[in-house]
Amino acid sequence: MGRERYTEFMTLPQELAGGLLFYGRGQCASCHSGPYFSDLEFHAIPFAQFGFGFNGFGIDYGRYNFTQAPEDRYAFRTPPLFNVTKTAPYSHSGVEPDLSGAIRAHVDPLARIDTSKLSPLDRAEFYQKIARWSREPSYAVELSEQEISYLVAFLSSLEFEPETAQ
Ligand code: HEC
């Protein structure tokens, strides 16, 4: 049970390889499900925060601000993914300029963080965010750069033009 199972992907069109990951080991469809690629529920994904944040000093507690329920801290609604190539920058704060960064943020919260620059308060916040994320189904997912590029190819295939009246 290792990555070798997926070497057959090399022979597939990238969009298809990405689709298999999306609905399979990548676990994306456990939240980005249904006709809108969203369960319309709230989940915590450890995106870095850009800017001051709703709660200030680089913090945004997301859904918690409206429910005051501790389990809602850092949770945001799953965004739909149609035409997602055209809706950059990504996440609630727009911290990720491209799709590969947005996908990486789901599985590698340290990718964008220089831990040596974190204040004690930032560290405490970061640990709480990770603790909340650890209850999500995708917490244990690991993706290689190549797999992320397949997922980008799949997401790029979700573009569509609305039908115009003839
Ligand atoms: C546990 C639920 C969950 C899983 C699993 C999940 N996502 Fe997400 N995804 C979210 C939520 C929630 C956000 C928005 C988070 C935020 O703004 O802080 C998001 C944001 C995104 C975005 C940015 C969209 C935008 O408009 O900003 C992309 C792209 C994305 N997810 C793709 C994926 C892919 C690909 C996978 C599989 C590797 C995946 N997601 C797995 C819940 C999930």
PDB file of N, CA and C in Angstrom, residues 75-156:
ATOM      1  N   ALA A  75     -13.355  27.484  10.946  1.00  0.00           N
ATOM      2  CA  ALA A  75     -14.128  26.805   9.903  1.00  0.00           C
ATOM      3  C   ALA A  75     -14.725  27.836   8.932  1.00  0.00           C
ATOM      4  N   PHE A  76     -14.636  27.494   7.652  1.00  0.00           N
ATOM      5  CA  PHE A  76     -15.204  28.323   6.589  1.00  0.00           C
ATOM      6  C   PHE A  76     -16.020  27.415   5.682  1.00  0.00           C
ATOM      7  N   ARG A  77     -16.963  28.004   4.945  1.00  0.00           N
ATOM      8  CA  ARG A  77     -17.793  27.169   4.082  1.00  0.00           C
ATOM      9  C   ARG A  77     -16.981  26.650   2.909  1.00  0.00           C
ATOM     10  N   THR A  78     -17.185  25.382   2.588  1.00  0.00           N
ATOM     11  CA  THR A  78     -16.496  24.781   1.439  1.00  0.00           C
ATOM     12  C   THR A  78     -16.874  25.540   0.175  1.00  0.00           C
ATOM     13  N   PRO A  79     -15.903  26.141  -0.525  1.00  0.00           N
ATOM     14  CA  PRO A  79     -16.270  26.879  -1.742  1.00  0.00           C
ATOM     15  C   PRO A  79     -16.539  25.940  -2.910  1.00  0.00           C
ATOM     16  N   PRO A  80     -17.516  26.264  -3.762  1.00  0.00           N
ATOM     17  CA  PRO A  80     -17.717  25.500  -4.996  1.00  0.00           C
ATOM     18  C   PRO A  80     -16.484  25.628  -5.891  1.00  0.00           C
ATOM     19  N   LEU A  81     -16.302  24.705  -6.823  1.00  0.00           N
ATOM     20  CA  LEU A  81     -15.060  24.715  -7.608  1.00  0.00           C
ATOM     21  C   LEU A  81     -15.257  24.901  -9.107  1.00  0.00           C
ATOM     22  N   PHE A  82     -16.496  25.124  -9.571  1.00  0.00           N
ATOM     23  CA  PHE A  82     -16.665  25.421 -10.994  1.00  0.00           C
ATOM     24  C   PHE A  82     -15.947  26.718 -11.340  1.00  0.00           C
ATOM     25  N   ASN A  83     -15.292  26.739 -12.488  1.00  0.00           N
ATOM     26  CA  ASN A  83     -14.586  27.933 -12.959  1.00  0.00           C
ATOM     27  C   ASN A  83     -13.547  28.435 -11.961  1.00  0.00           C
ATOM     28  N   VAL A  84     -13.020  27.502 -11.157  1.00  0.00           N
ATOM     29  CA  VAL A  84     -12.113  27.917 -10.082  1.00  0.00           C
ATOM     30  C   VAL A  84     -10.808  28.521 -10.624  1.00  0.00           C
ATOM     31  N   THR A  85     -10.471  28.213 -11.883  1.00  0.00           N
ATOM     32  CA  THR A  85      -9.262  28.835 -12.460  1.00  0.00           C
ATOM     33  C   THR A  85      -9.426  30.349 -12.574  1.00  0.00           C
ATOM     34  N   LYS A  86     -10.674  30.812 -12.571  1.00  0.00           N
ATOM     35  CA  LYS A  86     -10.918  32.248 -12.786  1.00  0.00           C
ATOM     36  C   LYS A  86     -11.188  33.010 -11.502  1.00  0.00           C
ATOM     37  N   THR A  87     -11.079  32.337 -10.338  1.00  0.00           N
ATOM     38  CA  THR A  87     -11.488  33.009  -9.098  1.00  0.00           C
ATOM     39  C   THR A  87     -10.336  33.227  -8.115  1.00  0.00           C
ATOM     40  N   ALA A  88      -9.108  33.230  -8.620  1.00  0.00           N
ATOM     41  CA  ALA A  88      -7.963  33.524  -7.753  1.00  0.00           C
ATOM     42  C   ALA A  88      -8.074  34.969  -7.245  1.00  0.00           C
ATOM     43  N   PRO A  89      -7.503  35.335  -6.120  1.00  0.00           N
ATOM     44  CA  PRO A  89      -6.739  34.473  -5.211  1.00  0.00           C
ATOM     45  C   PRO A  89      -7.660  33.645  -4.304  1.00  0.00           C
ATOM     46  N   TYR A  90      -7.085  32.593  -3.718  1.00  0.00           N
ATOM     47  CA  TYR A  90      -7.898  31.577  -3.050  1.00  0.00           C
ATOM     48  C   TYR A  90      -7.877  31.664  -1.528  1.00  0.00           C
ATOM     49  N   SER A  91      -8.890  31.053  -0.954  1.00  0.00           N
ATOM     50  CA  SER A  91      -9.198  30.964   0.493  1.00  0.00           C
ATOM     51  C   SER A  91      -9.960  32.202   0.940  1.00  0.00           C
ATOM     52  N   HIS A  92     -10.479  32.153   2.157  1.00  0.00           N
ATOM     53  CA  HIS A  92     -11.318  33.251   2.665  1.00  0.00           C
ATOM     54  C   HIS A  92     -10.565  34.571   2.677  1.00  0.00           C
ATOM     55  N   SER A  93      -9.234  34.510   2.843  1.00  0.00           N
ATOM     56  CA  SER A  93      -8.479  35.770   2.904  1.00  0.00           C
ATOM     57  C   SER A  93      -7.712  36.046   1.612  1.00  0.00           C
ATOM     58  N   GLY A  94      -7.802  35.137   0.637  1.00  0.00           N
ATOM     59  CA  GLY A  94      -7.103  35.351  -0.630  1.00  0.00           C
ATOM     60  C   GLY A  94      -5.598  35.203  -0.510  1.00  0.00           C
ATOM     61  N   VAL A  95      -5.136  34.372   0.414  1.00  0.00           N
ATOM     62  CA  VAL A  95      -3.694  34.281   0.659  1.00  0.00           C
ATOM     63  C   VAL A  95      -2.947  33.502  -0.418  1.00  0.00           C
ATOM     64  N   GLU A  96      -3.668  32.625  -1.149  1.00  0.00           N
ATOM     65  CA  GLU A  96      -2.992  31.777  -2.131  1.00  0.00           C
ATOM     66  C   GLU A  96      -3.243  32.281  -3.547  1.00  0.00           C
ATOM     67  N   PRO A  97      -2.189  32.719  -4.256  1.00  0.00           N
ATOM     68  CA  PRO A  97      -2.393  33.273  -5.593  1.00  0.00           C
ATOM     69  C   PRO A  97      -2.671  32.221  -6.662  1.00  0.00           C
ATOM     70  N   ASP A  98      -2.283  30.972  -6.435  1.00  0.00           N
ATOM     71  CA  ASP A  98      -2.547  29.988  -7.487  1.00  0.00           C
ATOM     72  C   ASP A  98      -3.116  28.691  -6.922  1.00  0.00           C
ATOM     73  N   LEU A  99      -3.622  27.874  -7.853  1.00  0.00           N
ATOM     74  CA  LEU A  99      -4.345  26.672  -7.449  1.00  0.00           C
ATOM     75  C   LEU A  99      -3.455  25.664  -6.737  1.00  0.00           C
ATOM     76  N   SER A 100      -2.215  25.523  -7.211  1.00  0.00           N
ATOM     77  CA  SER A 100      -1.367  24.522  -6.549  1.00  0.00           C
ATOM     78  C   SER A 100      -1.125  24.923  -5.093  1.00  0.00           C
ATOM     79  N   GLY A 101      -0.941  26.221  -4.846  1.00  0.00           N
ATOM     80  CA  GLY A 101      -0.768  26.686  -3.463  1.00  0.00           C
ATOM     81  C   GLY A 101      -2.006  26.428  -2.627  1.00  0.00           C
ATOM     82  N   ALA A 102      -3.180  26.629  -3.255  1.00  0.00           N
ATOM     83  CA  ALA A 102      -4.434  26.412  -2.520  1.00  0.00           C
ATOM     84  C   ALA A 102      -4.586  24.940  -2.146  1.00  0.00           C
ATOM     85  N   ILE A 103      -4.199  24.051  -3.049  1.00  0.00           N
ATOM     86  CA  ILE A 103      -4.315  22.619  -2.746  1.00  0.00           C
ATOM     87  C   ILE A 103      -3.285  22.230  -1.685  1.00  0.00           C
ATOM     88  N   ARG A 104      -2.065  22.723  -1.850  1.00  0.00           N
ATOM     89  CA  ARG A 104      -0.998  22.397  -0.887  1.00  0.00           C
ATOM     90  C   ARG A 104      -1.386  22.825   0.530  1.00  0.00           C
ATOM     91  N   ALA A 105      -2.050  23.971   0.636  1.00  0.00           N
ATOM     92  CA  ALA A 105      -2.443  24.483   1.962  1.00  0.00           C
ATOM     93  C   ALA A 105      -3.346  23.502   2.706  1.00  0.00           C
ATOM     94  N   HIS A 106      -4.095  22.671   1.962  1.00  0.00           N
ATOM     95  CA  HIS A 106      -4.981  21.695   2.606  1.00  0.00           C
ATOM     96  C   HIS A 106      -4.201  20.613   3.348  1.00  0.00           C
ATOM     97  N   VAL A 107      -3.007  20.296   2.843  1.00  0.00           N
ATOM     98  CA  VAL A 107      -2.288  19.132   3.376  1.00  0.00           C
ATOM     99  C   VAL A 107      -0.943  19.492   4.003  1.00  0.00           C
ATOM    100  N   ASP A 108      -0.478  20.730   3.801  1.00  0.00           N
ATOM    101  CA  ASP A 108       0.845  21.101   4.312  1.00  0.00           C
ATOM    102  C   ASP A 108       0.821  22.526   4.871  1.00  0.00           C
ATOM    103  N   PRO A 109       0.296  22.664   6.090  1.00  0.00           N
ATOM    104  CA  PRO A 109       0.127  24.015   6.643  1.00  0.00           C
ATOM    105  C   PRO A 109       1.428  24.774   6.843  1.00  0.00           C
ATOM    106  N   LEU A 110       2.561  24.071   6.884  1.00  0.00           N
ATOM    107  CA  LEU A 110       3.831  24.770   7.091  1.00  0.00           C
ATOM    108  C   LEU A 110       4.430  25.303   5.795  1.00  0.00           C
ATOM    109  N   ALA A 111       3.823  24.949   4.652  1.00  0.00           N
ATOM    110  CA  ALA A 111       4.415  25.317   3.360  1.00  0.00           C
ATOM    111  C   ALA A 111       4.640  26.821   3.246  1.00  0.00           C
ATOM    112  N   ARG A 112       3.767  27.625   3.846  1.00  0.00           N
ATOM    113  CA  ARG A 112       3.809  29.060   3.678  1.00  0.00           C
ATOM    114  C   ARG A 112       4.243  29.806   4.938  1.00  0.00           C
ATOM    115  N   ILE A 113       4.613  29.052   5.971  1.00  0.00           N
ATOM    116  CA  ILE A 113       4.885  29.713   7.246  1.00  0.00           C
ATOM    117  C   ILE A 113       6.361  29.608   7.611  1.00  0.00           C
ATOM    118  N   ASP A 114       6.957  30.755   7.927  1.00  0.00           N
ATOM    119  CA  ASP A 114       8.331  30.773   8.437  1.00  0.00           C
ATOM    120  C   ASP A 114       8.218  30.747   9.965  1.00  0.00           C
ATOM    121  N   THR A 115       8.412  29.568  10.533  1.00  0.00           N
ATOM    122  CA  THR A 115       8.144  29.406  11.975  1.00  0.00           C
ATOM    123  C   THR A 115       9.043  30.296  12.830  1.00  0.00           C
ATOM    124  N   SER A 116      10.234  30.657  12.303  1.00  0.00           N
ATOM    125  CA  SER A 116      11.139  31.484  13.095  1.00  0.00           C
ATOM    126  C   SER A 116      10.578  32.897  13.277  1.00  0.00           C
ATOM    127  N   LYS A 117       9.584  33.256  12.446  1.00  0.00           N
ATOM    128  CA  LYS A 117       9.019  34.613  12.540  1.00  0.00           C
ATOM    129  C   LYS A 117       7.739  34.657  13.360  1.00  0.00           C
ATOM    130  N   LEU A 118       7.315  33.505  13.883  1.00  0.00           N
ATOM    131  CA  LEU A 118       6.051  33.485  14.625  1.00  0.00           C
ATOM    132  C   LEU A 118       6.257  33.982  16.055  1.00  0.00           C
ATOM    133  N   SER A 119       5.377  34.862  16.505  1.00  0.00           N
ATOM    134  CA  SER A 119       5.389  35.293  17.905  1.00  0.00           C
ATOM    135  C   SER A 119       4.767  34.176  18.742  1.00  0.00           C
ATOM    136  N   PRO A 120       4.939  34.226  20.070  1.00  0.00           N
ATOM    137  CA  PRO A 120       4.292  33.212  20.917  1.00  0.00           C
ATOM    138  C   PRO A 120       2.776  33.154  20.680  1.00  0.00           C
ATOM    139  N   LEU A 121       2.135  34.310  20.486  1.00  0.00           N
ATOM    140  CA  LEU A 121       0.687  34.312  20.228  1.00  0.00           C
ATOM    141  C   LEU A 121       0.385  33.615  18.902  1.00  0.00           C
ATOM    142  N   ASP A 122       1.193  33.936  17.866  1.00  0.00           N
ATOM    143  CA  ASP A 122       0.989  33.293  16.558  1.00  0.00           C
ATOM    144  C   ASP A 122       1.137  31.775  16.672  1.00  0.00           C
ATOM    145  N   ARG A 123       2.121  31.350  17.443  1.00  0.00           N
ATOM    146  CA  ARG A 123       2.328  29.899  17.612  1.00  0.00           C
ATOM    147  C   ARG A 123       1.121  29.246  18.256  1.00  0.00           C
ATOM    148  N   ALA A 124       0.627  29.873  19.329  1.00  0.00           N
ATOM    149  CA  ALA A 124      -0.528  29.309  20.040  1.00  0.00           C
ATOM    150  C   ALA A 124      -1.719  29.211  19.085  1.00  0.00           C
ATOM    151  N   GLU A 125      -1.921  30.247  18.272  1.00  0.00           N
ATOM    152  CA  GLU A 125      -3.014  30.228  17.299  1.00  0.00           C
ATOM    153  C   GLU A 125      -2.832  29.102  16.297  1.00  0.00           C
ATOM    154  N   PHE A 126      -1.597  28.988  15.817  1.00  0.00           N
ATOM    155  CA  PHE A 126      -1.301  27.972  14.809  1.00  0.00           C
ATOM    156  C   PHE A 126      -1.616  26.571  15.346  1.00  0.00           C
ATOM    157  N   TYR A 127      -1.216  26.309  16.588  1.00  0.00           N
ATOM    158  CA  TYR A 127      -1.471  24.978  17.161  1.00  0.00           C
ATOM    159  C   TYR A 127      -2.964  24.709  17.294  1.00  0.00           C
ATOM    160  N   GLN A 128      -3.707  25.746  17.643  1.00  0.00           N
ATOM    161  CA  GLN A 128      -5.166  25.558  17.763  1.00  0.00           C
ATOM    162  C   GLN A 128      -5.796  25.258  16.406  1.00  0.00           C
ATOM    163  N   LYS A 129      -5.284  25.956  15.380  1.00  0.00           N
ATOM    164  CA  LYS A 129      -5.815  25.726  14.033  1.00  0.00           C
ATOM    165  C   LYS A 129      -5.526  24.290  13.588  1.00  0.00           C
ATOM    166  N   ILE A 130      -4.315  23.838  13.866  1.00  0.00           N
ATOM    167  CA  ILE A 130      -3.944  22.469  13.498  1.00  0.00           C
ATOM    168  C   ILE A 130      -4.806  21.457  14.256  1.00  0.00           C
ATOM    169  N   ALA A 131      -5.057  21.738  15.543  1.00  0.00           N
ATOM    170  CA  ALA A 131      -5.867  20.814  16.341  1.00  0.00           C
ATOM    171  C   ALA A 131      -7.275  20.705  15.748  1.00  0.00           C
ATOM    172  N   ARG A 132      -7.819  21.835  15.310  1.00  0.00           N
ATOM    173  CA  ARG A 132      -9.166  21.815  14.722  1.00  0.00           C
ATOM    174  C   ARG A 132      -9.145  21.062  13.387  1.00  0.00           C
ATOM    175  N   TRP A 133      -8.111  21.329  12.589  1.00  0.00           N
ATOM    176  CA  TRP A 133      -7.970  20.652  11.286  1.00  0.00           C
ATOM    177  C   TRP A 133      -7.848  19.135  11.459  1.00  0.00           C
ATOM    178  N   SER A 134      -7.220  18.703  12.556  1.00  0.00           N
ATOM    179  CA  SER A 134      -6.969  17.266  12.742  1.00  0.00           C
ATOM    180  C   SER A 134      -8.259  16.471  12.880  1.00  0.00           C
ATOM    181  N   ARG A 135      -9.392  17.164  13.027  1.00  0.00           N
ATOM    182  CA  ARG A 135     -10.664  16.437  13.099  1.00  0.00           C
ATOM    183  C   ARG A 135     -11.316  16.312  11.726  1.00  0.00           C
ATOM    184  N   GLU A 136     -10.676  16.857  10.694  1.00  0.00           N
ATOM    185  CA  GLU A 136     -11.242  16.777   9.342  1.00  0.00           C
ATOM    186  C   GLU A 136     -10.785  15.481   8.651  1.00  0.00           C
ATOM    187  N   PRO A 137     -11.607  14.956   7.733  1.00  0.00           N
ATOM    188  CA  PRO A 137     -11.289  13.669   7.104  1.00  0.00           C
ATOM    189  C   PRO A 137      -9.993  13.692   6.299  1.00  0.00           C
ATOM    190  N   SER A 138      -9.612  14.872   5.825  1.00  0.00           N
ATOM    191  CA  SER A 138      -8.445  14.961   4.944  1.00  0.00           C
ATOM    192  C   SER A 138      -7.138  15.167   5.701  1.00  0.00           C
ATOM    193  N   TYR A 139      -7.195  15.176   7.023  1.00  0.00           N
ATOM    194  CA  TYR A 139      -6.031  15.528   7.838  1.00  0.00           C
ATOM    195  C   TYR A 139      -4.796  14.684   7.499  1.00  0.00           C
ATOM    196  N   ALA A 140      -4.980  13.390   7.267  1.00  0.00           N
ATOM    197  CA  ALA A 140      -3.826  12.505   7.084  1.00  0.00           C
ATOM    198  C   ALA A 140      -3.394  12.382   5.625  1.00  0.00           C
ATOM    199  N   VAL A 141      -3.991  13.159   4.731  1.00  0.00           N
ATOM    200  CA  VAL A 141      -3.656  13.043   3.307  1.00  0.00           C
ATOM    201  C   VAL A 141      -2.305  13.694   3.031  1.00  0.00           C
ATOM    202  N   GLU A 142      -1.492  13.024   2.210  1.00  0.00           N
ATOM    203  CA  GLU A 142      -0.201  13.597   1.799  1.00  0.00           C
ATOM    204  C   GLU A 142      -0.178  13.571   0.280  1.00  0.00           C
ATOM    205  N   LEU A 143       0.249  14.672  -0.334  1.00  0.00           N
ATOM    206  CA  LEU A 143       0.262  14.760  -1.799  1.00  0.00           C
ATOM    207  C   LEU A 143       1.633  15.203  -2.291  1.00  0.00           C
ATOM    208  N   SER A 144       2.145  14.547  -3.323  1.00  0.00           N
ATOM    209  CA  SER A 144       3.402  14.971  -3.935  1.00  0.00           C
ATOM    210  C   SER A 144       3.134  16.170  -4.853  1.00  0.00           C
ATOM    211  N   GLU A 145       4.207  16.847  -5.250  1.00  0.00           N
ATOM    212  CA  GLU A 145       4.053  17.980  -6.175  1.00  0.00           C
ATOM    213  C   GLU A 145       3.372  17.526  -7.463  1.00  0.00           C
ATOM    214  N   GLN A 146       3.750  16.328  -7.923  1.00  0.00           N
ATOM    215  CA  GLN A 146       3.169  15.837  -9.171  1.00  0.00           C
ATOM    216  C   GLN A 146       1.665  15.579  -9.017  1.00  0.00           C
ATOM    217  N   GLU A 147       1.307  15.004  -7.880  1.00  0.00           N
ATOM    218  CA  GLU A 147      -0.120  14.752  -7.645  1.00  0.00           C
ATOM    219  C   GLU A 147      -0.890  16.075  -7.572  1.00  0.00           C
ATOM    220  N   ILE A 148      -0.273  17.077  -6.963  1.00  0.00           N
ATOM    221  CA  ILE A 148      -0.930  18.391  -6.909  1.00  0.00           C
ATOM    222  C   ILE A 148      -1.123  18.929  -8.330  1.00  0.00           C
ATOM    223  N   SER A 149      -0.126  18.704  -9.211  1.00  0.00           N
ATOM    224  CA  SER A 149      -0.273  19.201 -10.586  1.00  0.00           C
ATOM    225  C   SER A 149      -1.391  18.451 -11.317  1.00  0.00           C
ATOM    226  N   TYR A 150      -1.596  17.171 -11.011  1.00  0.00           N
ATOM    227  CA  TYR A 150      -2.726  16.435 -11.607  1.00  0.00           C
ATOM    228  C   TYR A 150      -4.053  17.017 -11.111  1.00  0.00           C
ATOM    229  N   LEU A 151      -4.092  17.333  -9.820  1.00  0.00           N
ATOM    230  CA  LEU A 151      -5.322  17.910  -9.269  1.00  0.00           C
ATOM    231  C   LEU A 151      -5.609  19.279  -9.901  1.00  0.00           C
ATOM    232  N   VAL A 152      -4.548  20.057 -10.151  1.00  0.00           N
ATOM    233  CA  VAL A 152      -4.732  21.354 -10.828  1.00  0.00           C
ATOM    234  C   VAL A 152      -5.311  21.114 -12.221  1.00  0.00           C
ATOM    235  N   ALA A 153      -4.806  20.090 -12.934  1.00  0.00           N
ATOM    236  CA  ALA A 153      -5.321  19.785 -14.279  1.00  0.00           C
ATOM    237  C   ALA A 153      -6.798  19.415 -14.211  1.00  0.00           C
ATOM    238  N   PHE A 154      -7.154  18.616 -13.198  1.00  0.00           N
ATOM    239  CA  PHE A 154      -8.563  18.235 -13.045  1.00  0.00           C
ATOM    240  C   PHE A 154      -9.422  19.469 -12.760  1.00  0.00           C
ATOM    241  N   LEU A 155      -8.992  20.288 -11.806  1.00  0.00           N
ATOM    242  CA  LEU A 155      -9.790  21.478 -11.462  1.00  0.00           C
ATOM    243  C   LEU A 155      -9.909  22.419 -12.663  1.00  0.00           C
ATOM    244  N   SER A 156      -8.857  22.476 -13.476  1.00  0.00           N
ATOM    245  CA  SER A 156      -8.896  23.359 -14.648  1.00  0.00           C
ATOM    246  C   SER A 156      -9.904  22.865 -15.682  1.00  0.00           C
TER     247      SER A 156
END
